[in-house]
Amino acid sequence: MKIFDINLKIILDSRGKETLEAELFSGDFSAKASVPAGKSTGAHEAFVLEPKKALEKFAEIKNEILKKDFKNQEEFDNFLIALDGTENKSNLGANLILALSLAFARLKAKEEGKELFQYIKQLITNDQQLTTNFLKPIFNVINGGSHSTNKKSKLDFQEFQIIPETNDFGMAFSLGKIFYRKLGDHLRQKFGEENVILGDEAGYCAPFRNNEEALEAIAEVIEKYNYPVRIGLDVAASQFYKDGYYEIGGKKYSSAELREYYIKLADTYNILSIEDPFYEESFDDFAALFYGRAANDFLIITDDLTTTNPERLKRAIEKKSGNAILIKLNQIGTLTETLKVAKLAYESPTQNCVGDENNWQAVVSHRSGETMDDFIADLAVGINAWGLKAGAPAKPERLIKYERILKILNLK
Ligand code: PGA
Ligand code: ZN
């Protein structure tokens, strides 16, 4: 495919920070893509170039791209990776490379007369059958840690999520929206109207004194209305790890003590998934958290530990550090590399939980600083992910992802 022209511009993300949007033009079509930004970013994520500098870099490479004719996604992505020439994309910036990579995918899909999710599915499977998942939405209904916007909140854990127990995405989405409203009522009653505000990912932020109080609030709403939902956590433990200890509520925990704490919480609140329970180098501590729960009933999700990076994932697989990897496109910087990581996960056995004959799963994720781009919805369907994590069912930049899934499911 020959690209006739490319525009790159700076737009604002959901936190009002500058980010990039690329638009590619071929003979008959054009396609746009923009990139999100994380706050609790992992140390091993690809490099993000300051957007103004990315514009300058882009001016240097634009003609190189326009000169070429690209057969497919892999050729385009590899060309950019080679142009960059560094390990972590520190020359061109993973944000610049990703904006181009995703816009290329959209453009190529249009050229081929396919929906984006179909195009992605073809790239990852060559039309072979992958796993047979029913995609689950993972709603982050209470925001803590670095995503909290309420100074009175003492939540160390970053995300308190609900995961509806239904195979019907439409029903799960409706349930998520109802739950979110009821939880809002519950929290406003408990803390007072003025004390409940929304965090970076549209979850509630209130003057919670500790993690248990947030879990308790969610459990109360589940119980009161008998909702079929499970609880998930993204602890983002690197954020409160220092000098060999985890500091939670002013108290220091060793990794062994933290493990005990998680087991207590998981059993008390029937927790389905825990993401990043330990800091981003602790492959062994992740593995030690499996404690005899059934494979389909306990997910340990690796995010900062693996940063959508094949080498990090290989290590996590070897060490049995989890059974699901969080997939964030901008942690690695191209669609091609992202799909390779998902494929590697699917081909790798976990062997950690009771009766486990499964392979690793993938959970596709947004970032805390988002745009109105809904690429990750097509990615989640295209790779047949276990789940899509796109924040609370509120605020347009989060809702647009869930709504795109509904649209895709109607197309299928
Ligand atoms: P981030 O948070 O986008 O700020 O990194 C999301 C996550 O940790 O999953
Ligand atoms: Zn995370």
CSV table of C-alpha atoms and ligand atoms in Angstrom, one decimal:
chain,number,residue,atom,x,y,z
A,1,MET,CA,0.0,0.0,0.0
A,2,LYS,CA,1.3,3.4,-1.0
A,3,ILE,CA,0.7,6.2,1.5
A,4,PHE,CA,0.1,9.5,-0.3
A,5,ASP,CA,0.2,11.9,2.6
A,6,ILE,CA,0.4,12.0,6.4
A,7,ASN,CA,-0.7,14.6,8.9
A,8,LEU,CA,0.5,14.6,12.4
A,9,LYS,CA,-0.9,16.9,15.0
A,10,ILE,CA,-1.1,17.5,18.7
A,11,ILE,CA,-4.4,16.9,20.5
A,12,LEU,CA,-5.3,16.9,24.2
A,13,ASP,CA,-6.0,13.8,26.2
A,14,SER,CA,-8.6,13.3,28.9
A,15,ARG,CA,-6.3,14.9,31.5
A,16,GLY,CA,-5.7,17.9,29.2
A,17,LYS,CA,-2.2,16.8,28.3
A,18,GLU,CA,-0.8,16.9,24.9
A,19,THR,CA,-0.7,13.8,22.8
A,20,LEU,CA,-0.4,12.8,19.1
A,21,GLU,CA,-2.9,12.1,16.4
A,22,ALA,CA,-1.9,10.8,13.0
A,23,GLU,CA,-3.9,10.8,9.8
A,24,LEU,CA,-2.8,8.7,6.8
A,25,PHE,CA,-4.0,9.1,3.2
A,26,SER,CA,-3.9,6.6,0.4
A,27,GLY,CA,-5.5,6.9,-3.0
A,28,ASP,CA,-9.1,6.4,-1.9
A,29,PHE,CA,-9.1,6.4,1.9
A,30,SER,CA,-7.9,8.2,4.9
A,31,ALA,CA,-7.6,7.0,8.5
A,32,LYS,CA,-6.8,8.5,11.9
A,33,ALA,CA,-5.4,7.2,15.2
A,34,SER,CA,-4.3,8.8,18.4
A,35,VAL,CA,-2.3,7.6,21.4
A,36,PRO,CA,-3.2,7.5,25.1
A,37,ALA,CA,-0.8,8.1,28.0
A,38,GLY,CA,-0.3,6.3,31.3
A,39,LYS,CA,0.5,7.8,34.7
A,40,SER,CA,1.5,4.8,36.7
A,41,THR,CA,3.8,3.7,33.9
A,42,GLY,CA,6.0,0.7,34.1
A,43,ALA,CA,9.8,1.2,34.1
A,44,HIS,CA,10.1,-1.1,31.1
A,45,GLU,CA,7.6,0.7,28.8
A,46,ALA,CA,8.8,2.0,25.5
A,47,PHE,CA,9.9,5.6,25.4
A,48,VAL,CA,7.4,8.5,25.1
A,49,LEU,CA,8.7,11.5,23.2
A,50,GLU,CA,7.5,14.9,24.1
A,51,PRO,CA,4.8,15.7,21.5
A,52,LYS,CA,6.4,18.9,20.1
A,53,LYS,CA,9.6,17.0,19.6
A,54,ALA,CA,7.7,14.2,17.9
A,55,LEU,CA,6.4,16.7,15.4
A,56,GLU,CA,10.0,17.6,14.6
A,57,LYS,CA,11.1,14.0,14.3
A,58,PHE,CA,8.1,13.3,12.1
A,59,ALA,CA,9.1,16.1,9.7
A,60,GLU,CA,12.5,14.3,9.3
A,61,ILE,CA,11.0,10.9,8.5
A,62,LYS,CA,7.8,11.8,6.6
A,63,ASN,CA,9.4,11.6,3.1
A,64,GLU,CA,11.1,8.3,3.9
A,65,ILE,CA,7.6,6.8,4.5
A,66,LEU,CA,6.0,8.4,1.5
A,67,LYS,CA,8.7,7.0,-0.8
A,68,LYS,CA,7.9,3.4,0.1
A,69,ASP,CA,5.2,0.9,-0.8
A,70,PHE,CA,4.2,-1.3,2.1
A,71,LYS,CA,3.0,-4.8,1.6
A,72,ASN,CA,1.5,-5.3,5.0
A,73,GLN,CA,1.3,-4.2,8.6
A,74,GLU,CA,4.4,-6.0,9.6
A,75,GLU,CA,6.5,-4.4,6.9
A,76,PHE,CA,5.2,-0.9,7.8
A,77,ASP,CA,5.9,-1.5,11.6
A,78,ASN,CA,9.3,-3.0,11.0
A,79,PHE,CA,10.2,-0.1,8.8
A,80,LEU,CA,9.4,2.3,11.6
A,81,ILE,CA,11.3,0.2,14.1
A,82,ALA,CA,14.3,0.2,11.9
A,83,LEU,CA,14.1,3.9,11.3
A,84,ASP,CA,14.0,4.4,15.1
A,85,GLY,CA,17.0,2.1,15.6
A,86,THR,CA,16.8,1.8,19.4
A,87,GLU,CA,15.8,-0.8,21.9
A,88,ASN,CA,13.0,1.1,23.5
A,89,LYS,CA,12.0,3.5,20.6
A,90,SER,CA,13.8,6.4,22.3
A,91,ASN,CA,14.7,8.0,19.0
A,92,LEU,CA,11.3,8.5,17.3
A,93,GLY,CA,9.2,7.9,20.4
A,94,ALA,CA,6.8,5.0,20.9
A,95,ASN,CA,3.9,7.5,20.8
A,96,LEU,CA,4.8,8.7,17.3
A,97,ILE,CA,5.5,5.2,16.0
A,98,LEU,CA,2.2,3.9,17.5
A,99,ALA,CA,0.1,6.7,16.1
A,100,LEU,CA,1.4,5.8,12.6
A,101,SER,CA,1.1,2.1,13.2
A,102,LEU,CA,-2.5,2.3,14.2
A,103,ALA,CA,-3.5,4.7,11.5
A,104,PHE,CA,-1.9,2.4,9.0
A,105,ALA,CA,-3.9,-0.5,10.4
A,106,ARG,CA,-7.2,1.4,9.9
A,107,LEU,CA,-6.2,2.5,6.4
A,108,LYS,CA,-5.2,-1.0,5.3
A,109,ALA,CA,-8.4,-2.4,6.8
A,110,LYS,CA,-10.4,0.1,4.7
A,111,GLU,CA,-8.4,-0.8,1.6
A,112,GLU,CA,-9.2,-4.5,2.2
A,113,GLY,CA,-12.8,-3.7,2.8
A,114,LYS,CA,-12.7,-5.1,6.3
A,115,GLU,CA,-13.7,-3.9,9.7
A,116,LEU,CA,-10.7,-3.2,11.9
A,117,PHE,CA,-11.4,-6.1,14.2
A,118,GLN,CA,-11.5,-8.5,11.2
A,119,TYR,CA,-8.3,-7.1,9.9
A,120,ILE,CA,-6.6,-7.6,13.3
A,121,LYS,CA,-8.1,-11.1,13.6
A,122,GLN,CA,-6.6,-12.0,10.3
A,123,LEU,CA,-3.2,-10.7,11.3
A,124,ILE,CA,-3.0,-12.7,14.5
A,125,THR,CA,-4.6,-15.9,13.4
A,126,ASN,CA,-4.3,-16.3,9.6
A,127,ASP,CA,-7.9,-17.3,10.0
A,128,GLN,CA,-7.2,-20.1,12.3
A,129,GLN,CA,-9.3,-20.5,15.4
A,130,LEU,CA,-7.9,-18.9,18.5
A,131,THR,CA,-9.3,-19.2,22.0
A,132,THR,CA,-13.1,-19.1,22.5
A,133,ASN,CA,-13.6,-16.3,25.0
A,134,PHE,CA,-16.6,-14.3,25.7
A,135,LEU,CA,-15.2,-10.8,26.1
A,136,LYS,CA,-15.8,-9.4,29.5
A,137,PRO,CA,-15.8,-5.7,30.4
A,138,ILE,CA,-13.8,-4.8,33.5
A,139,PHE,CA,-15.2,-1.6,35.0
A,140,ASN,CA,-12.9,0.4,37.3
A,141,VAL,CA,-15.5,1.9,39.6
A,142,ILE,CA,-13.3,3.2,42.4
A,143,ASN,CA,-10.1,5.0,41.6
A,144,GLY,CA,-7.3,5.1,44.1
A,145,GLY,CA,-3.5,5.5,44.1
A,146,SER,CA,-2.1,7.9,41.5
A,147,HIS,CA,-5.5,8.0,39.7
A,148,SER,CA,-7.3,9.5,42.6
A,149,THR,CA,-8.4,13.1,42.4
A,150,ASN,CA,-9.6,13.3,46.0
A,151,LYS,CA,-6.9,14.5,48.4
A,152,LYS,CA,-8.9,12.9,51.3
A,153,SER,CA,-8.7,9.4,49.9
A,154,LYS,CA,-6.2,7.0,51.5
A,155,LEU,CA,-6.5,4.3,48.9
A,156,ASP,CA,-3.2,2.7,48.1
A,157,PHE,CA,-4.6,0.3,45.5
A,158,GLN,CA,-5.2,2.0,42.1
A,159,GLU,CA,-8.3,0.3,40.8
A,160,PHE,CA,-11.3,-1.4,42.3
A,161,GLN,CA,-13.2,-3.1,39.5
A,162,ILE,CA,-16.3,-5.0,38.9
A,163,ILE,CA,-16.6,-7.8,36.3
A,164,PRO,CA,-20.2,-8.8,35.5
A,165,GLU,CA,-20.7,-12.6,35.4
A,166,THR,CA,-22.4,-13.0,32.1
A,167,ASN,CA,-21.3,-14.1,28.6
A,168,ASP,CA,-23.4,-11.4,27.0
A,169,PHE,CA,-21.4,-8.2,26.6
A,170,GLY,CA,-24.5,-6.0,26.1
A,171,MET,CA,-26.0,-7.3,29.4
A,172,ALA,CA,-22.6,-6.9,31.1
A,173,PHE,CA,-22.4,-3.3,29.9
A,174,SER,CA,-26.0,-2.5,31.2
A,175,LEU,CA,-25.2,-4.1,34.5
A,176,GLY,CA,-22.0,-2.1,34.7
A,177,LYS,CA,-23.9,1.1,34.2
A,178,ILE,CA,-26.6,0.3,36.7
A,179,PHE,CA,-24.0,-0.8,39.3
A,180,TYR,CA,-22.0,2.3,38.8
A,181,ARG,CA,-25.0,4.5,39.4
A,182,LYS,CA,-26.0,2.6,42.5
A,183,LEU,CA,-22.5,2.7,43.9
A,184,GLY,CA,-22.5,6.4,43.3
A,185,ASP,CA,-25.7,6.8,45.3
A,186,HIS,CA,-24.3,4.6,48.1
A,187,LEU,CA,-21.0,6.6,48.3
A,188,ARG,CA,-22.7,10.0,48.3
A,189,GLN,CA,-25.0,8.8,51.1
A,190,LYS,CA,-22.0,7.6,53.1
A,191,PHE,CA,-19.5,10.4,52.5
A,192,GLY,CA,-21.7,13.4,51.5
A,193,GLU,CA,-22.4,14.7,48.0
A,194,GLU,CA,-19.5,17.1,47.9
A,195,ASN,CA,-16.9,14.4,48.9
A,196,VAL,CA,-17.5,12.1,46.0
A,197,ILE,CA,-15.8,13.0,42.7
A,198,LEU,CA,-14.5,11.2,39.7
A,199,GLY,CA,-10.9,10.1,39.2
A,200,ASP,CA,-8.8,9.8,36.1
A,201,GLU,CA,-10.6,6.7,34.8
A,202,ALA,CA,-14.1,7.9,35.8
A,203,GLY,CA,-14.3,5.8,38.9
A,204,TYR,CA,-15.4,7.3,42.2
A,205,CYS,CA,-12.9,9.0,44.5
A,206,ALA,CA,-14.1,9.5,48.1
A,207,PRO,CA,-12.5,9.9,51.5
A,208,PHE,CA,-11.9,6.2,51.9
A,209,ARG,CA,-9.7,5.5,55.0
A,210,ASN,CA,-8.3,2.2,53.6
A,211,ASN,CA,-8.6,-0.4,50.8
A,212,GLU,CA,-11.1,-2.5,52.8
A,213,GLU,CA,-13.5,0.4,53.0
A,214,ALA,CA,-13.6,0.6,49.2
A,215,LEU,CA,-14.1,-3.2,48.9
A,216,GLU,CA,-16.7,-3.1,51.5
A,217,ALA,CA,-18.7,-0.4,49.7
A,218,ILE,CA,-18.7,-2.5,46.5
A,219,ALA,CA,-19.6,-5.6,48.4
A,220,GLU,CA,-22.5,-3.9,50.0
A,221,VAL,CA,-24.0,-2.8,46.7
A,222,ILE,CA,-23.5,-6.3,45.3
A,223,GLU,CA,-25.2,-7.8,48.2
A,224,LYS,CA,-28.0,-5.2,48.5
A,225,TYR,CA,-29.2,-5.8,44.9
A,226,ASN,CA,-27.9,-9.3,44.4
A,227,TYR,CA,-25.9,-8.3,41.3
A,228,PRO,CA,-24.1,-11.1,39.5
A,229,VAL,CA,-20.7,-9.3,39.5
A,230,ARG,CA,-17.2,-10.2,40.8
A,231,ILE,CA,-14.5,-7.9,42.1
A,232,GLY,CA,-11.2,-7.3,40.5
A,233,LEU,CA,-8.2,-5.2,41.7
A,234,ASP,CA,-5.4,-3.4,40.0
A,235,VAL,CA,-3.0,-2.9,42.9
A,236,ALA,CA,-0.2,-1.2,40.9
A,237,ALA,CA,2.1,-2.2,43.7
A,238,SER,CA,5.2,-0.5,42.2
A,239,GLN,CA,3.6,2.7,43.3
A,240,PHE,CA,3.9,2.0,47.0
A,241,TYR,CA,7.0,-0.2,47.0
A,242,LYS,CA,10.2,1.2,48.5
A,243,ASP,CA,13.4,-0.3,49.7
A,244,GLY,CA,12.1,-3.8,49.9
A,245,TYR,CA,8.8,-3.0,51.6
A,246,TYR,CA,5.3,-2.1,50.6
A,247,GLU,CA,3.7,0.7,52.5
A,248,ILE,CA,-0.1,0.4,52.9
A,249,GLY,CA,-2.0,2.7,55.1
A,250,GLY,CA,1.2,3.8,56.8
A,251,LYS,CA,2.2,0.2,57.7
A,252,LYS,CA,5.1,-1.6,56.1
A,253,TYR,CA,4.5,-5.1,54.6
A,254,SER,CA,7.1,-7.6,53.4
A,255,SER,CA,6.2,-9.4,50.3
A,256,ALA,CA,5.2,-12.5,52.4
A,257,GLU,CA,3.0,-10.3,54.6
A,258,LEU,CA,1.5,-8.7,51.5
A,259,ARG,CA,0.7,-12.2,50.1
A,260,GLU,CA,-1.2,-13.1,53.3
A,261,TYR,CA,-3.1,-9.8,53.1
A,262,TYR,CA,-4.1,-10.5,49.5
A,263,ILE,CA,-5.3,-14.0,50.3
A,264,LYS,CA,-7.4,-12.7,53.1
A,265,LEU,CA,-9.0,-10.0,50.8
A,266,ALA,CA,-9.4,-12.5,48.0
A,267,ASP,CA,-11.3,-15.0,50.2
A,268,THR,CA,-13.3,-12.3,52.0
A,269,TYR,CA,-14.5,-10.5,48.9
A,270,ASN,CA,-14.5,-13.5,46.4
A,271,ILE,CA,-12.0,-11.6,44.3
A,272,LEU,CA,-11.7,-12.8,40.7
A,273,SER,CA,-8.6,-11.0,39.5
A,274,ILE,CA,-5.6,-9.2,40.9
A,275,GLU,CA,-3.3,-7.1,38.7
A,276,ASP,CA,0.2,-6.1,39.6
A,277,PRO,CA,0.1,-7.4,43.2
A,278,PHE,CA,3.8,-6.9,43.7
A,279,TYR,CA,6.3,-4.4,42.2
A,280,GLU,CA,7.5,-4.6,38.7
A,281,GLU,CA,10.6,-6.8,39.1
A,282,SER,CA,9.2,-9.4,41.5
A,283,PHE,CA,8.5,-12.3,39.1
A,284,ASP,CA,8.8,-14.9,42.0
A,285,ASP,CA,6.4,-13.1,44.3
A,286,PHE,CA,3.8,-13.0,41.6
A,287,ALA,CA,4.1,-16.8,41.2
A,288,ALA,CA,3.9,-17.4,44.9
A,289,LEU,CA,0.4,-15.7,45.1
A,290,PHE,CA,-1.3,-18.7,43.4
A,291,TYR,CA,-2.8,-20.4,46.4
A,292,GLY,CA,-4.9,-23.3,45.2
A,293,ARG,CA,-7.8,-21.5,43.6
A,294,ALA,CA,-9.2,-22.9,40.4
A,295,ALA,CA,-7.7,-21.7,37.2
A,296,ASN,CA,-10.9,-20.1,35.8
A,297,ASP,CA,-11.7,-18.5,39.2
A,298,PHE,CA,-8.5,-16.6,39.9
A,299,LEU,CA,-6.6,-14.4,37.5
A,300,ILE,CA,-3.2,-12.9,38.3
A,301,ILE,CA,-2.7,-10.2,35.7
A,302,THR,CA,0.7,-8.8,34.8
A,303,ASP,CA,0.9,-5.2,33.7
A,304,ASP,CA,4.0,-3.3,34.9
A,305,LEU,CA,5.7,-6.7,35.3
A,306,THR,CA,5.5,-7.5,31.6
A,307,THR,CA,4.8,-4.1,29.9
A,308,THR,CA,3.5,-5.8,26.7
A,309,ASN,CA,7.0,-6.8,26.0
A,310,PRO,CA,7.9,-10.3,24.6
A,311,GLU,CA,11.1,-10.7,26.6
A,312,ARG,CA,9.4,-9.7,29.9
A,313,LEU,CA,6.5,-12.0,29.1
A,314,LYS,CA,8.8,-14.9,28.3
A,315,ARG,CA,10.3,-14.4,31.8
A,316,ALA,CA,6.9,-14.3,33.4
A,317,ILE,CA,5.8,-17.5,31.6
A,318,GLU,CA,9.0,-19.3,32.7
A,319,LYS,CA,8.6,-18.1,36.3
A,320,LYS,CA,4.8,-18.8,36.2
A,321,SER,CA,4.2,-15.3,37.4
A,322,GLY,CA,0.6,-15.0,36.3
A,323,ASN,CA,-2.1,-16.4,34.0
A,324,ALA,CA,-3.1,-13.3,32.1
A,325,ILE,CA,-1.2,-10.4,30.6
A,326,LEU,CA,-2.4,-6.9,30.3
A,327,ILE,CA,-2.1,-5.6,26.7
A,328,LYS,CA,-1.4,-1.9,26.2
A,329,LEU,CA,-0.4,-0.9,22.7
A,330,ASN,CA,1.7,2.1,23.8
A,331,GLN,CA,3.8,0.0,26.2
A,332,ILE,CA,5.5,-1.5,23.2
A,333,GLY,CA,4.7,0.9,20.4
A,334,THR,CA,3.5,-1.0,17.3
A,335,LEU,CA,0.5,-3.2,16.4
A,336,THR,CA,2.7,-6.0,15.1
A,337,GLU,CA,4.7,-6.3,18.3
A,338,THR,CA,1.5,-6.2,20.4
A,339,LEU,CA,0.0,-9.1,18.4
A,340,LYS,CA,3.1,-11.1,18.8
A,341,VAL,CA,2.9,-10.7,22.6
A,342,ALA,CA,-0.7,-11.8,22.6
A,343,LYS,CA,0.1,-14.8,20.5
A,344,LEU,CA,3.0,-15.8,22.8
A,345,ALA,CA,0.6,-15.6,25.7
A,346,TYR,CA,-2.0,-17.8,24.1
A,347,GLU,CA,0.6,-20.4,23.2
A,348,SER,CA,2.0,-20.6,26.7
A,349,PRO,CA,0.7,-22.9,29.4
A,350,THR,CA,0.2,-21.4,32.9
A,351,GLN,CA,0.3,-24.6,35.1
A,352,ASN,CA,-0.2,-22.6,38.3
A,353,CYS,CA,-3.8,-23.0,39.4
A,354,VAL,CA,-5.6,-26.2,40.5
A,355,GLY,CA,-6.6,-28.3,37.6
A,356,ASP,CA,-5.0,-25.8,35.2
A,357,GLU,CA,-4.6,-26.9,31.7
A,358,ASN,CA,-5.0,-23.5,30.3
A,359,ASN,CA,-2.8,-21.1,28.5
A,360,TRP,CA,-2.2,-17.5,29.4
A,361,GLN,CA,-5.1,-15.0,28.7
A,362,ALA,CA,-5.0,-11.5,27.4
A,363,VAL,CA,-6.7,-8.4,28.9
A,364,VAL,CA,-6.7,-5.4,26.6
A,365,SER,CA,-6.4,-2.1,28.4
A,366,HIS,CA,-6.8,1.7,28.0
A,367,ARG,CA,-4.6,4.1,29.7
A,368,SER,CA,-5.5,6.6,32.5
A,369,GLY,CA,-5.0,9.5,30.0
A,370,GLU,CA,-7.2,8.6,27.1
A,371,THR,CA,-8.4,10.0,23.8
A,372,MET,CA,-11.6,9.4,21.8
A,373,ASP,CA,-9.9,6.7,19.8
A,374,ASP,CA,-11.6,3.3,20.2
A,375,PHE,CA,-8.9,1.1,18.6
A,376,ILE,CA,-8.6,-1.1,21.7
A,377,ALA,CA,-12.2,-2.3,21.3
A,378,ASP,CA,-11.3,-3.7,17.9
A,379,LEU,CA,-8.1,-5.1,19.3
A,380,ALA,CA,-9.9,-6.9,22.2
A,381,VAL,CA,-12.4,-8.5,19.7
A,382,GLY,CA,-9.7,-9.2,17.1
A,383,ILE,CA,-7.4,-11.1,19.4
A,384,ASN,CA,-10.3,-12.7,21.3
A,385,ALA,CA,-9.2,-11.3,24.6
A,386,TRP,CA,-10.5,-12.5,28.0
A,387,GLY,CA,-11.4,-8.9,29.0
A,388,LEU,CA,-11.4,-5.2,28.1
A,389,LYS,CA,-10.4,-2.8,30.8
A,390,ALA,CA,-11.5,0.7,29.8
A,391,GLY,CA,-12.4,2.4,33.0
A,392,ALA,CA,-15.8,3.2,34.6
A,393,PRO,CA,-18.9,3.3,32.3
A,394,ALA,CA,-18.8,7.1,32.3
A,395,LYS,CA,-17.0,9.9,30.5
A,396,PRO,CA,-17.0,9.8,26.7
A,397,GLU,CA,-13.4,8.6,26.2
A,398,ARG,CA,-14.2,5.5,28.3
A,399,LEU,CA,-17.7,4.9,27.0
A,400,ILE,CA,-16.7,5.0,23.4
A,401,LYS,CA,-14.6,1.9,23.8
A,402,TYR,CA,-17.4,-0.2,25.4
A,403,GLU,CA,-19.9,1.2,22.8
A,404,ARG,CA,-17.7,0.2,19.9
A,405,ILE,CA,-17.7,-3.4,21.2
A,406,LEU,CA,-21.5,-3.4,21.1
A,407,LYS,CA,-21.4,-2.2,17.6
A,408,ILE,CA,-18.9,-4.8,16.6
A,409,LEU,CA,-21.0,-7.6,18.1
A,410,ASN,CA,-24.0,-6.4,16.1
A,411,LEU,CA,-21.8,-6.5,13.0
A,412,LYS,CA,-20.7,-10.1,13.6
B,1,PGA,P1,-1.9,3.9,33.7
B,1,PGA,O1,-2.8,3.0,34.6
B,1,PGA,O2,-2.5,4.1,32.4
B,1,PGA,O3,-1.8,5.2,34.5
B,1,PGA,O4,-0.5,3.3,33.6
B,1,PGA,C1,-3.5,1.9,34.1
B,1,PGA,C2,-3.0,0.6,34.7
B,1,PGA,O5,-2.1,0.6,35.6
B,1,PGA,O6,-3.5,-0.4,34.4
B,2,ZN,ZN,-2.2,-1.7,35.8
